[in-house]
Each structure stands twice: as C-alpha cells, then as structure tokens.
CSV table of C-alpha atoms and ligand atoms in Angstrom, one decimal:
chain,number,residue,atom,x,y,z
A,1,MET,CA,94.4,113.7,150.7
A,2,ALA,CA,98.1,112.9,153.1
A,3,LYS,CA,100.5,110.7,151.1
A,4,LYS,CA,100.0,107.4,151.5
A,5,GLU,CA,103.1,104.6,151.5
A,6,LYS,CA,102.0,102.0,149.1
A,7,ASN,CA,100.5,98.8,150.7
A,8,PHE,CA,99.6,96.7,148.4
A,9,ASP,CA,99.1,93.6,150.9
A,10,ARG,CA,96.1,95.7,153.7
A,11,LYS,CA,94.5,92.7,155.2
A,12,ASP,CA,91.8,94.4,156.5
A,13,LEU,CA,91.0,96.3,153.0
A,14,LYS,CA,87.5,94.6,151.0
A,15,ILE,CA,89.0,94.9,147.3
A,16,PRO,CA,86.1,94.4,144.9
A,17,VAL,CA,86.5,91.4,141.7
A,18,SER,CA,84.9,93.8,139.2
A,19,LEU,CA,85.9,97.9,139.5
A,20,GLY,CA,83.9,100.1,136.9
A,21,VAL,CA,85.5,103.6,136.5
A,22,ILE,CA,83.5,106.5,135.1
A,23,MET,CA,87.0,108.4,134.1
A,24,ASP,CA,85.1,112.5,133.7
A,25,GLY,CA,87.4,115.5,134.3
A,26,ASN,CA,90.3,115.4,131.4
A,27,GLY,CA,88.3,119.0,129.9
A,28,ARG,CA,88.3,120.6,133.6
A,29,TRP,CA,92.1,119.2,135.0
A,30,ALA,CA,93.3,121.0,131.2
A,31,LYS,CA,91.6,123.8,131.8
A,32,LYS,CA,92.4,124.6,134.9
A,33,ARG,CA,96.4,124.6,133.5
A,34,HIS,CA,95.2,126.1,130.3
A,35,LEU,CA,95.7,123.7,128.4
A,36,PRO,CA,93.8,122.0,125.1
A,37,ARG,CA,91.3,119.5,126.2
A,38,THR,CA,93.0,117.0,124.9
A,39,ALA,CA,95.9,117.3,127.0
A,40,GLY,CA,93.1,116.4,130.1
A,41,HIS,CA,92.8,113.2,127.8
A,42,ARG,CA,96.4,112.3,127.1
A,43,ALA,CA,96.8,112.9,130.3
A,44,GLY,CA,93.6,110.7,131.9
A,45,GLY,CA,95.5,108.2,129.2
A,46,GLU,CA,98.5,108.4,131.5
A,47,SER,CA,96.0,107.4,134.8
A,48,LEU,CA,95.0,105.3,133.5
A,49,ARG,CA,98.4,102.8,132.7
A,50,GLU,CA,98.1,103.8,136.4
A,51,LEU,CA,95.4,102.2,137.5
A,52,CYS,CA,96.2,98.9,135.7
A,53,ARG,CA,99.2,98.9,138.2
A,54,ASN,CA,97.2,99.6,140.4
A,55,CYS,CA,94.7,96.9,140.3
A,56,GLY,CA,96.3,94.0,139.4
A,57,ASN,CA,98.5,94.5,142.9
A,58,TYR,CA,95.9,95.1,144.8
A,59,GLY,CA,94.4,91.7,143.5
A,60,VAL,CA,90.9,93.1,141.3
A,61,LYS,CA,90.2,91.0,138.7
A,62,TYR,CA,88.4,92.8,136.5
A,63,VAL,CA,88.2,96.3,135.8
A,64,THR,CA,85.7,98.4,133.5
A,65,VAL,CA,86.9,101.9,132.2
A,66,TYR,CA,84.3,104.5,130.5
A,67,ALA,CA,86.4,105.5,127.9
A,68,PHE,CA,83.7,107.6,125.4
A,69,SER,CA,80.0,106.8,125.8
A,70,THR,CA,77.6,107.0,122.5
A,71,GLU,CA,76.5,109.9,123.5
A,72,ASN,CA,80.2,111.5,123.4
A,73,TRP,CA,79.8,111.8,119.6
A,74,SER,CA,78.0,115.4,120.5
A,75,ARG,CA,81.0,116.7,121.0
A,76,PRO,CA,82.7,118.7,119.0
A,77,ALA,CA,84.9,116.4,115.7
A,78,ASP,CA,88.3,117.5,116.3
A,79,GLU,CA,88.5,117.1,120.2
A,80,VAL,CA,86.6,113.5,118.9
A,81,GLY,CA,88.7,113.1,117.1
A,82,GLN,CA,91.7,113.6,118.5
A,83,LEU,CA,90.3,110.8,121.2
A,84,MET,CA,90.4,108.5,118.7
A,85,LYS,CA,93.8,108.9,117.5
A,86,LEU,CA,94.7,108.9,121.1
A,87,PHE,CA,92.9,104.9,121.7
A,88,VAL,CA,95.2,103.9,118.8
A,89,GLU,CA,97.9,105.1,120.0
A,90,TYR,CA,97.9,104.1,123.1
A,91,PHE,CA,97.1,100.9,122.5
A,92,ASN,CA,100.5,100.5,120.1
A,93,LYS,CA,103.0,102.4,122.4
A,94,TYR,CA,101.6,100.9,125.4
A,95,ASP,CA,100.9,97.0,124.7
A,96,ALA,CA,104.3,95.8,127.0
A,97,GLU,CA,103.4,97.5,129.4
A,98,LEU,CA,100.0,95.7,129.7
A,99,GLU,CA,102.0,92.2,128.9
A,100,LYS,CA,104.2,92.8,131.7
A,101,GLU,CA,101.8,93.9,133.9
A,102,GLY,CA,99.5,90.5,132.8
A,103,VAL,CA,96.7,92.4,131.3
A,104,ARG,CA,94.6,91.3,129.0
A,105,VAL,CA,92.3,94.0,127.4
A,106,ARG,CA,88.9,93.6,126.0
A,107,PHE,CA,86.5,95.7,124.6
A,108,SER,CA,83.1,96.4,125.4
A,109,GLY,CA,80.1,98.6,122.9
A,110,ASP,CA,79.1,98.8,119.3
A,111,MET,CA,82.3,98.6,118.3
A,112,SER,CA,80.8,98.9,114.1
A,113,GLU,CA,80.9,102.9,114.5
A,114,LEU,CA,84.2,103.6,115.6
A,115,PRO,CA,86.8,104.4,113.0
A,116,GLU,CA,88.3,101.4,111.1
A,117,GLU,CA,92.1,102.4,112.6
A,118,VAL,CA,90.6,102.0,116.6
A,119,ARG,CA,88.7,99.2,115.3
A,120,ASN,CA,91.5,97.2,113.6
A,121,THR,CA,93.7,98.6,117.4
A,122,ALA,CA,91.5,96.4,119.3
A,123,ARG,CA,90.9,94.2,117.7
A,124,GLU,CA,94.6,93.5,117.6
A,125,ALA,CA,95.1,94.6,121.7
A,126,GLU,CA,92.3,91.9,122.6
A,127,GLU,CA,93.6,89.3,120.4
A,128,LYS,CA,97.2,90.0,121.8
A,129,SER,CA,96.5,90.2,125.4
A,130,LYS,CA,94.4,87.1,125.2
A,131,ASP,CA,95.3,84.3,127.6
A,132,ARG,CA,97.0,86.8,130.2
A,133,ASP,CA,94.9,86.6,133.2
A,134,ARG,CA,96.1,88.7,135.7
A,135,LEU,CA,93.4,91.5,135.5
A,136,GLN,CA,91.2,92.4,133.1
A,137,LEU,CA,91.2,96.1,131.0
A,138,ILE,CA,87.7,96.4,130.2
A,139,ILE,CA,87.4,99.7,127.6
A,140,ALA,CA,84.3,100.3,127.3
A,141,ILE,CA,83.7,102.7,124.4
A,142,ASN,CA,80.8,104.0,122.1
A,143,TYR,CA,79.2,102.6,125.0
A,144,GLY,CA,75.7,103.4,126.3
A,145,GLY,CA,74.1,101.2,129.0
A,146,ARG,CA,71.0,101.8,127.3
A,147,ARG,CA,72.0,100.2,123.4
A,148,GLU,CA,73.2,97.7,125.4
A,149,ILE,CA,70.1,96.9,127.3
A,150,VAL,CA,68.3,97.1,123.6
A,151,ASN,CA,70.7,95.2,121.5
A,152,ALA,CA,70.5,92.4,124.2
A,153,ALA,CA,66.4,93.0,123.6
A,154,ARG,CA,66.8,92.4,120.1
A,155,HIS,CA,69.0,88.8,119.9
A,156,ILE,CA,66.1,87.9,122.3
A,157,ALA,CA,63.4,89.5,120.5
A,158,GLU,CA,65.1,87.4,117.0
A,159,LYS,CA,64.8,83.7,119.3
A,160,CYS,CA,61.3,84.9,120.3
A,161,VAL,CA,60.3,85.8,116.4
A,162,SER,CA,62.5,82.7,115.3
A,163,GLY,CA,59.8,80.5,117.8
A,164,GLU,CA,63.1,79.5,119.8
A,165,ILE,CA,62.0,80.5,122.8
A,166,LYS,CA,59.0,81.8,123.7
A,167,PRO,CA,57.8,85.6,125.6
A,168,GLU,CA,57.2,83.7,128.8
A,169,ASP,CA,61.0,81.9,128.8
A,170,ILE,CA,62.6,85.6,129.5
A,171,THR,CA,64.5,85.9,132.7
A,172,GLU,CA,66.3,88.1,133.9
A,173,HIS,CA,69.8,85.9,134.0
A,174,MET,CA,68.6,85.3,129.9
A,175,MET,CA,68.9,89.4,129.2
A,176,SER,CA,72.1,89.3,132.0
A,177,ASP,CA,73.4,86.7,129.4
A,178,ASN,CA,73.2,88.7,126.3
A,179,MET,CA,74.8,91.7,127.3
A,180,TYR,CA,78.2,93.0,125.4
A,181,LEU,CA,80.3,90.4,127.9
A,182,PRO,CA,78.0,88.4,129.6
A,183,ASP,CA,81.6,87.0,131.4
A,184,VAL,CA,82.3,90.1,133.3
A,185,PRO,CA,81.1,89.0,136.6
A,186,ASP,CA,78.7,92.8,137.3
A,187,PRO,CA,80.8,95.9,139.0
A,188,ASP,CA,80.8,95.6,142.9
A,189,LEU,CA,82.2,98.9,142.9
A,190,ILE,CA,82.2,101.9,140.4
A,191,ILE,CA,84.1,104.8,140.9
A,192,ARG,CA,83.3,108.8,139.4
A,193,PRO,CA,86.1,111.2,139.3
A,194,SER,CA,85.0,114.7,138.4
A,195,GLY,CA,82.0,115.2,141.9
A,196,GLU,CA,79.4,114.5,139.6
A,197,LEU,CA,76.3,112.6,140.9
A,198,ARG,CA,75.3,110.6,138.0
A,199,ILE,CA,75.3,107.6,135.9
A,200,SER,CA,76.2,108.9,132.3
A,201,ASN,CA,74.3,105.9,130.5
A,202,PHE,CA,76.6,103.1,132.7
A,203,LEU,CA,77.0,99.7,133.2
A,204,LEU,CA,72.6,100.6,133.5
A,205,TRP,CA,72.0,96.9,133.9
A,206,GLU,CA,75.0,95.8,135.2
A,207,CYS,CA,74.5,98.4,138.3
A,208,ALA,CA,71.8,96.9,140.1
A,209,TYR,CA,73.7,96.2,143.6
A,210,SER,CA,77.2,98.0,142.9
A,211,GLU,CA,78.6,100.0,145.6
A,212,LEU,CA,78.7,104.1,143.8
A,213,TRP,CA,81.7,106.1,145.1
A,214,VAL,CA,82.7,109.6,144.0
A,215,SER,CA,85.1,112.2,144.2
A,216,GLU,CA,85.8,115.2,143.8
A,217,CYS,CA,89.4,113.8,142.3
A,218,LEU,CA,89.7,114.5,138.5
A,219,TRP,CA,90.5,111.0,136.4
A,220,PRO,CA,94.2,112.8,136.0
A,221,ASP,CA,95.0,113.0,139.7
A,222,PHE,CA,93.5,109.7,140.8
A,223,GLY,CA,96.3,107.3,142.1
A,224,TYR,CA,97.3,105.3,144.5
A,225,GLU,CA,95.5,107.2,147.2
A,226,GLU,CA,92.6,107.9,145.4
A,227,LEU,CA,91.7,104.3,144.8
A,228,THR,CA,93.2,103.7,147.7
A,229,ALA,CA,90.4,105.5,149.3
A,230,ALA,CA,87.6,104.0,147.3
A,231,PHE,CA,88.1,100.2,149.0
A,232,GLU,CA,88.5,102.1,152.1
A,233,ALA,CA,84.8,102.9,151.8
A,234,TYR,CA,84.0,99.8,150.0
A,235,THR,CA,85.5,97.7,152.4
A,236,ALA,CA,83.0,100.0,155.1
A,237,ARG,CA,80.1,98.9,153.3
A,238,ASP,CA,77.7,97.4,154.1
A,239,ARG,CA,75.8,95.5,150.3
A,240,ARG,CA,72.6,93.7,151.7
A,241,PHE,CA,71.0,93.2,148.4
A,242,GLY,CA,67.7,94.1,149.9
A,243,GLY,CA,68.9,91.7,152.4
A,244,LEU,CA,69.2,92.4,156.5
A,245,SER,CA,73.0,92.5,157.4
A,246,ALA,CA,74.7,89.4,158.0
A,247,GLY,CA,74.2,87.6,160.9
A,248,GLU,CA,70.7,89.9,161.4
A,249,THR,CA,68.3,88.1,161.8
A,250,GLU,CA,65.1,90.2,163.0
B,301,LIG,C1,86.0,112.4,130.7
B,301,LIG,O1,86.9,113.4,130.5
B,301,LIG,C2,86.6,111.7,128.4
B,301,LIG,C3,85.4,111.2,127.9
B,301,LIG,C4,84.4,111.7,128.2
B,301,LIG,C5,85.7,111.0,127.1
B,301,LIG,P1,85.8,114.7,129.8
B,301,LIG,O2,86.0,114.9,128.6
B,301,LIG,O3,84.3,114.7,130.6
B,301,LIG,O4,86.0,115.7,131.2
B,301,LIG,P2,84.8,116.4,131.9
B,301,LIG,O5,84.1,116.4,132.3
B,301,LIG,O6,84.5,117.9,130.4
B,301,LIG,O7,86.0,117.6,132.8
B,302,LIG,C1,81.5,109.9,130.7
B,302,LIG,O1,81.6,111.7,131.2
B,302,LIG,C2,81.6,109.7,130.3
B,302,LIG,C3,83.2,109.3,129.9
B,302,LIG,C4,83.8,109.4,131.2
B,302,LIG,C5,83.7,107.9,128.9
B,302,LIG,P1,80.7,112.6,130.5
B,302,LIG,O2,81.6,113.7,130.6
B,302,LIG,O3,80.2,112.5,129.0
B,302,LIG,O4,79.6,112.7,131.3
B,302,LIG,P2,78.2,113.9,131.9
B,302,LIG,O5,78.1,114.4,129.8
B,302,LIG,O6,78.8,114.8,132.5
B,302,LIG,O7,76.9,113.5,132.2
B,303,LIG,MG1,82.8,114.8,132.1
C-alpha cells in the first residue's frame, strides 16, 4: 500500500464508536524473520501502542483488543508464560504514555485463572486509569465469547432460582446486561489482520451486527495505513440491521 500522510480530520471518513481488533499473526511475523514467536508478541505490543495513538486521534471511543483467548492455554507453556510476562511488562512500562493519551484501561475475560501478577497489574492499570476519558482500551485476556455467554446465563439462572425473576422475564437486553462489560457498546467494526476468515470466539454475543474487515497484514505490521483502509471500507458499508437502506422504502 502507498504511504499516506497522516490525516485524522478526514471529513469523508465514518469513525466507529466501538472497534474490535483480533491481534493475530504475531507468530507468522516472527517466523518470517527467523525469530522466536515471543519476538512476534513483543512486536505486536508495539502495534498496540500505535493502535491506541491512532484510535485516540481518529476519535474512536472504545477499542477492544483480543490479547489471549480461553483456547490459547493449549499453546506450549513457555509461550504462555512469556505472554503473561509481556502483559505485566507492558502495563508497567507504558502507563505514562497511556496517561498522556488519555487512555482508560479495562479488562474483559475470566481474570480468576490468570497468574496473580497479571491480575494485580490489571487491577492497578484499571484503578490508575479510571478517570481518563479520551479512549477506552479494553484488553480481552483469557477471554472466550462462549464463556462470557455461559457466565451471563449462570448469573441469570441464579436470579431465576432465587425467585427474583421468571424465565419468561429473560430478554436480549438482560443478556447484554450480564456480559462482562455491559456499558461498552457492541463493536461497530471488527478488524482481523493476518488473513484468517474466522471470529475465533471473539465477542460472539456482541458481534451480531458488527461489520467485519480482514487484512492480510500481520498484526506487528498493522499501522495507520491499515487502520485508515479499514475505516474507508467501514465508511462504504451499508449497515441495514435487517432493515432497508436509509431512504429506501420499497
Ligand atoms: C496472536 O498471534 C497472539 C495470540 C494469540 C496471543 P499468534 O501467536 O496467533 O500468531 P500466528 O497466528 O501464529 O501467526
Ligand atoms: C485469536 O487468534 C486469539 C487472539 C488473537 C488472542 P488465534 O491465533 O488464537 O486464533 P486461531 O487459532 O487462528 O483461530
Ligand atoms: Mg494466530
């Protein structure tokens, strides 16, 4: 792709309020360079820094990034351990930068299974950043869409058992309210770098009407140009939500 001048004020561009990103392709990026997979994850962390800056400048309000899935535990213990270390290092090292960018950090996923150090770092990062309001960065870690839905079902079932509600009171709205972060809007756009055409258990409930955009670019190579290309594609989409196009009556 030709290099573009950075222009965050493009009036012709529709910017998603809520964006989801499946940060995939770190391993392939490293392999191409004959580097260990961990080097790819480290480079992926740099891409995340850039994504935060670009999303803030474009005026995105929420960006949910898929950092570790409930299925990623099946990787070699060494890779999992290195990833956990990287999460801790990242939030300790970049907090000042996130503060400068006005980034509030939140986590989505089953935190109870994570090493204590990661849980503590996550709690601190959330606490330190809770009053920032330019951009919310949601890290999906030990996240699985199915697990999130099961978790919501359990909460609702408990209310049924206690008699607080009846099964017929359960609505889509109630399900949404029982997801991990109910105040975060469903993603308008989900970006998947690295060319895979699948959702890999990311935001299953929330993605019902998300626009999807896939790029061959591997996550460590993903920058302003790819983000802009994704927003250009998003701008051209006709979001009908099951209805007709705006202004169309027959
Ligand atoms: C994504 O990159 C990072 C995580 C899943 C933690 P991968 O590690 O899946 O990279 P590829 O898909 O093997 O290239
Ligand atoms: C999805 O990537 C999970 C994250 C990016 C954290 P994977 O590499 O785990 O997905 P699959 O295995 O290609 O579906
Ligand atoms: Mg992958």
